[in-house]
CSV table of C-alpha atoms in Angstrom, one decimal:
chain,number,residue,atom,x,y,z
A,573,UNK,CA,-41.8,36.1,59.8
A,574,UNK,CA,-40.2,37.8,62.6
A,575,UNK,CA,-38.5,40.1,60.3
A,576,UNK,CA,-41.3,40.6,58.2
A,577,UNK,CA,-43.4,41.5,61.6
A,578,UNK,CA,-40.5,43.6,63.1
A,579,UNK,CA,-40.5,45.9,59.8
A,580,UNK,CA,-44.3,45.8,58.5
A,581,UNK,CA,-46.4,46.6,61.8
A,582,UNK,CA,-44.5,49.7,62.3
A,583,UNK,CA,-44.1,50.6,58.5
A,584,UNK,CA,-47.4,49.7,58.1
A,585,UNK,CA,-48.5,52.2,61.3
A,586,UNK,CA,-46.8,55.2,59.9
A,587,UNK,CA,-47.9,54.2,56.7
A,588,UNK,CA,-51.7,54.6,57.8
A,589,UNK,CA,-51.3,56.9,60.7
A,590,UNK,CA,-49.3,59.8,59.2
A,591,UNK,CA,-49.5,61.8,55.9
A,592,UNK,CA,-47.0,62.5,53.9
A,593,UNK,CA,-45.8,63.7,50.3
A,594,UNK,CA,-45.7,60.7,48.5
A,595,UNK,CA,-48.2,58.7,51.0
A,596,UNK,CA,-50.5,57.5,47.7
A,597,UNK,CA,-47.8,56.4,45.7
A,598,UNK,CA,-46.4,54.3,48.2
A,599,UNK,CA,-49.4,53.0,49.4
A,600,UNK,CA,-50.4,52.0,45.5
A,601,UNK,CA,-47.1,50.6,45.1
A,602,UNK,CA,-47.1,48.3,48.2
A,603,UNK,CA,-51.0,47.3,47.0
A,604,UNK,CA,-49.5,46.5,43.6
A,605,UNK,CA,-46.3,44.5,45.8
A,606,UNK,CA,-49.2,42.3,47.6
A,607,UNK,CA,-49.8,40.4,43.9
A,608,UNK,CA,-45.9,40.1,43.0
A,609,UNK,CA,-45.5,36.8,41.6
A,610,UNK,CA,-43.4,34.5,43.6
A,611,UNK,CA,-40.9,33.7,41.0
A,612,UNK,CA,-40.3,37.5,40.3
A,613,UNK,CA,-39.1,37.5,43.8
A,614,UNK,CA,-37.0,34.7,43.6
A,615,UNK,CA,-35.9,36.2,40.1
A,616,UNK,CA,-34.5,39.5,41.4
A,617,UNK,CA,-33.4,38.0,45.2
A,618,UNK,CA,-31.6,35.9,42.9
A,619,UNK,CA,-29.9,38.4,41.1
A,620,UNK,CA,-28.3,40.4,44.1
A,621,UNK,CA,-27.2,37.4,45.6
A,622,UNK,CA,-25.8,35.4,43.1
A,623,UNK,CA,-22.1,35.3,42.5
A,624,UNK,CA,-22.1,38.3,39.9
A,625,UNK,CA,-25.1,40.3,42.2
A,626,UNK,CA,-23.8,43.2,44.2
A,627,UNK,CA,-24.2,41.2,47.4
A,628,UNK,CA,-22.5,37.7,46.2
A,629,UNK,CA,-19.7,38.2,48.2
A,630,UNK,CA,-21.7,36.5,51.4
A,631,UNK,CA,-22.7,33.6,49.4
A,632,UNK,CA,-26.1,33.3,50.4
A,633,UNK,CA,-27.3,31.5,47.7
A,634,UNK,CA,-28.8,28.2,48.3
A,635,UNK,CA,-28.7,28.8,51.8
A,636,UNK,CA,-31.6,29.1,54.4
A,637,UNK,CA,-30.6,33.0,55.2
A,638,UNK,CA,-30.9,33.3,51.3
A,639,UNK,CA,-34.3,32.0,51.0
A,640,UNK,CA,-35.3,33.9,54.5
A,641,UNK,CA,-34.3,37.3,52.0
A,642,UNK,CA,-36.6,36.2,49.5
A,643,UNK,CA,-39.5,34.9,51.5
A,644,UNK,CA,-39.4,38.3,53.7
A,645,UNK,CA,-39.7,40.4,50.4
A,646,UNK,CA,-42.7,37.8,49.8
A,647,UNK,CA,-44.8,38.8,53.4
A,648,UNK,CA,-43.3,42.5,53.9
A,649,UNK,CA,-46.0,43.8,51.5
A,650,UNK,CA,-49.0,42.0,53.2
A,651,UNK,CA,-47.9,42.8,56.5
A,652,UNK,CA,-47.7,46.5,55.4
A,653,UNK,CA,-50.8,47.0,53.7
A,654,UNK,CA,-53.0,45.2,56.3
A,655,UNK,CA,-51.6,46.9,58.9
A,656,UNK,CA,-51.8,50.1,57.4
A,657,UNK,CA,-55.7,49.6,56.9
A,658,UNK,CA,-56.1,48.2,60.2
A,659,UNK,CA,-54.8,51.5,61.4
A,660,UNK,CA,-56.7,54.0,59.1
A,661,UNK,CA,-60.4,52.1,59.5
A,662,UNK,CA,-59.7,52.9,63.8
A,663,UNK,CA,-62.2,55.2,65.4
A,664,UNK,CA,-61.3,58.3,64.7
A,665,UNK,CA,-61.7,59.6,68.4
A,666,UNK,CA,-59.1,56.9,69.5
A,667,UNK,CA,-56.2,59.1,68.5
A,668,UNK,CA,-57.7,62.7,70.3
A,669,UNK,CA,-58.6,60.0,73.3
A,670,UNK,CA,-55.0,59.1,73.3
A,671,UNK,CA,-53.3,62.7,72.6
A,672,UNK,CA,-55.8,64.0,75.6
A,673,UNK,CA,-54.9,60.9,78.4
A,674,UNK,CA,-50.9,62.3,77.4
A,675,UNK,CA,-49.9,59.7,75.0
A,676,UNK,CA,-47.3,60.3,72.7
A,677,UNK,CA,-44.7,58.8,70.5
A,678,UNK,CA,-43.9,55.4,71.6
A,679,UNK,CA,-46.9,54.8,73.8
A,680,UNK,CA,-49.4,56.3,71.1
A,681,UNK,CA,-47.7,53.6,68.0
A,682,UNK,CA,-48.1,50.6,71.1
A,683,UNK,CA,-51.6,52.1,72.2
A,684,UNK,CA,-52.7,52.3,68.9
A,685,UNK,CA,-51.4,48.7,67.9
A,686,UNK,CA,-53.2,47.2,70.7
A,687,UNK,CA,-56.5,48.1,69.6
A,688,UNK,CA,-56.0,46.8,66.4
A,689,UNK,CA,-53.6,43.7,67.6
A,690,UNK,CA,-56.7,41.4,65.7
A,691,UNK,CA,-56.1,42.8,62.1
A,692,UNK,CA,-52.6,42.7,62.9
A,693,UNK,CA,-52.7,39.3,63.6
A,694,UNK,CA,-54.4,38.8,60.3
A,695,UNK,CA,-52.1,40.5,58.6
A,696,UNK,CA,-48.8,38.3,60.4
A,697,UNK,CA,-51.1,34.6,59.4
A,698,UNK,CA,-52.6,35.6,55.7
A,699,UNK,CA,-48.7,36.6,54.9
A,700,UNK,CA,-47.2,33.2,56.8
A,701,UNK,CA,-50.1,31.7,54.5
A,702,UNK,CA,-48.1,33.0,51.5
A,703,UNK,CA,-45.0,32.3,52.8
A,704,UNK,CA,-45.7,28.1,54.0
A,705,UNK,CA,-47.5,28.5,50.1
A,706,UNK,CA,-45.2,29.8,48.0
A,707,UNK,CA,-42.6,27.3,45.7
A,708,UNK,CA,-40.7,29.9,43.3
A,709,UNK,CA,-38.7,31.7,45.9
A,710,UNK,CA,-38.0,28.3,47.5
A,711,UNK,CA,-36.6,26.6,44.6
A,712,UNK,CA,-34.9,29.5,42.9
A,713,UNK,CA,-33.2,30.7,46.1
A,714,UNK,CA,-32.7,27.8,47.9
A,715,UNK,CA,-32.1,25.3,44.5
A,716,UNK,CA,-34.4,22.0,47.0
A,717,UNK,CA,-30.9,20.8,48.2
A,718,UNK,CA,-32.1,17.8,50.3
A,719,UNK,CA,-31.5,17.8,54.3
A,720,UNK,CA,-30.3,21.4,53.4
A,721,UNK,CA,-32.8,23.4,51.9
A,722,UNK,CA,-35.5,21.7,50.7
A,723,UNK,CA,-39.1,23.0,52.1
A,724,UNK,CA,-42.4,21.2,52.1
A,725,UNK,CA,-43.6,23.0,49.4
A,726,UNK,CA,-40.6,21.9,47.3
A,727,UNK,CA,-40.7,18.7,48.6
A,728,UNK,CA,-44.4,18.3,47.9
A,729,UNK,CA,-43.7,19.3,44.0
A,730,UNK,CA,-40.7,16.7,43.7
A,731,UNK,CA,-42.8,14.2,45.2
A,732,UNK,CA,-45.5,14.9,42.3
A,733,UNK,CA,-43.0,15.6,39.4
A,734,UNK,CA,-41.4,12.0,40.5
A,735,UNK,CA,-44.9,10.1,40.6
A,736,UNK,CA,-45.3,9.9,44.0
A,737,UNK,CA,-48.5,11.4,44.4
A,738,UNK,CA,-49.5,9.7,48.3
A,739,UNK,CA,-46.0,10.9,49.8
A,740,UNK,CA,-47.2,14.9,48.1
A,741,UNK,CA,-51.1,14.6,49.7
A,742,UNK,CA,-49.1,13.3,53.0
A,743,UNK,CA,-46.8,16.3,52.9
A,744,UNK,CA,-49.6,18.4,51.7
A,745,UNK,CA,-51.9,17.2,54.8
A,746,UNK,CA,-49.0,18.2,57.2
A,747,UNK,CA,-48.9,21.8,55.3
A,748,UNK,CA,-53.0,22.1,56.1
A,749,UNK,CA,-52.3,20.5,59.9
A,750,UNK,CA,-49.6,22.8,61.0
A,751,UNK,CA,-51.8,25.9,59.3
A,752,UNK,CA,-55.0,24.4,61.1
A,753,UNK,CA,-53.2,24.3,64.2
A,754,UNK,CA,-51.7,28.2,63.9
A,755,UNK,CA,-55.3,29.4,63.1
A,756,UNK,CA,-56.5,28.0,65.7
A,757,UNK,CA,-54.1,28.9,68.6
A,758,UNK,CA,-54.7,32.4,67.1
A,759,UNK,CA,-58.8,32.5,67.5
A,760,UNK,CA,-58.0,30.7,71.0
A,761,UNK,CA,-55.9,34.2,72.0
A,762,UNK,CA,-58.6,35.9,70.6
A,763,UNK,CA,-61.3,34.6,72.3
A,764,UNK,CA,-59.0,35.1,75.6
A,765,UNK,CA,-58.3,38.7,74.9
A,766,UNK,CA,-62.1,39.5,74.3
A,767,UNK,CA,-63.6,37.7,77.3
């Protein structure tokens, strides 16, 4: 997630701040990117990293890095497209209001962020939703090795596949817990920042 936020929110600035040649065929694309099946992910992560994939030599399959790869290709789209909107549906008069006070460059991207730090923390938990979610990139990447790289999504479908369908709702309750309490640390900072 911290890659995913460290690339997306300022791709996904200059993405809806500035215009460029190309600007609505890489926004389509990166809409299309927010539906990309999980598997497909997994498919082609698996590909570059496997032992005959251009990067094999750093053997990061089945390896928590490995899956990172994959799961970052997962969120990268949601964090850009939401971030771009977030930026394009501001006030108009916020940018002029900026230019005017002497803002530029750094300070205008942080300015500009900051008033829309609530659609970019949408954007960061609806793409750690798809992340926590998500099974194919786990299991193609990281193969469910147990103690190694097995997730709770994984572990929830080896639980079901092997009958044990009270151990998958436990794990599945802890998935929904740890979600409940992220969403609702975030509308706590919220509610902070507004008062």
């Amino acid at each position: 997630m911290v890659v995913t936020l460290l690339f997306g929110v300022p791709g996904g600035f200059c993405l809806g701040y500035f215009s460029f040649p190309g600007k609505k065929i890489l926004r389509v694309t990166v809409d299309t990117l927010l539906s990309i099946p999980t598997v497909v992910v997994g498919l082609f992560v698996y590909a570059f990293i496997s032992n005959r994939g251009p990067l094999g030599q750093y053997g990061l399959l089945f390896t928590i890095p490995g899956m990172a790869i994959g799961q970052t290709i997962l969120a990268l789209p949601i964090v850009l497209a939401l971030t771009a909107s977030a930026v394009e549906t501001m006030d108009s008069r916020l940018r002029f209001t900026l230019l005017t006070l002497g803002a530029g460059g750094k300070r205008l991207l942080l300015s500009t962020l900051w008033e829309s730090r609530h659609q970019i923390l949408l954007a960061a938990v609806t793409a750690y939703g798809r992340v926590t979610a998500e099974v194919g990139v786990s299991m193609m990447i990281g193969g469910n090795i147990k103690w190694h790289t097995r997730t709770i999504t994984t572990a929830i479908t080896l639980e079901t596949g092997k009958g044990e369908f009270s151990t998958g709702i436990a794990l599945g309750l802890l998935l929904l817990a740890l979600s409940f309490v992220l969403n609702w640390s975030l509308a706590f900072l919220r509610r902070r920042t507004e008062s």
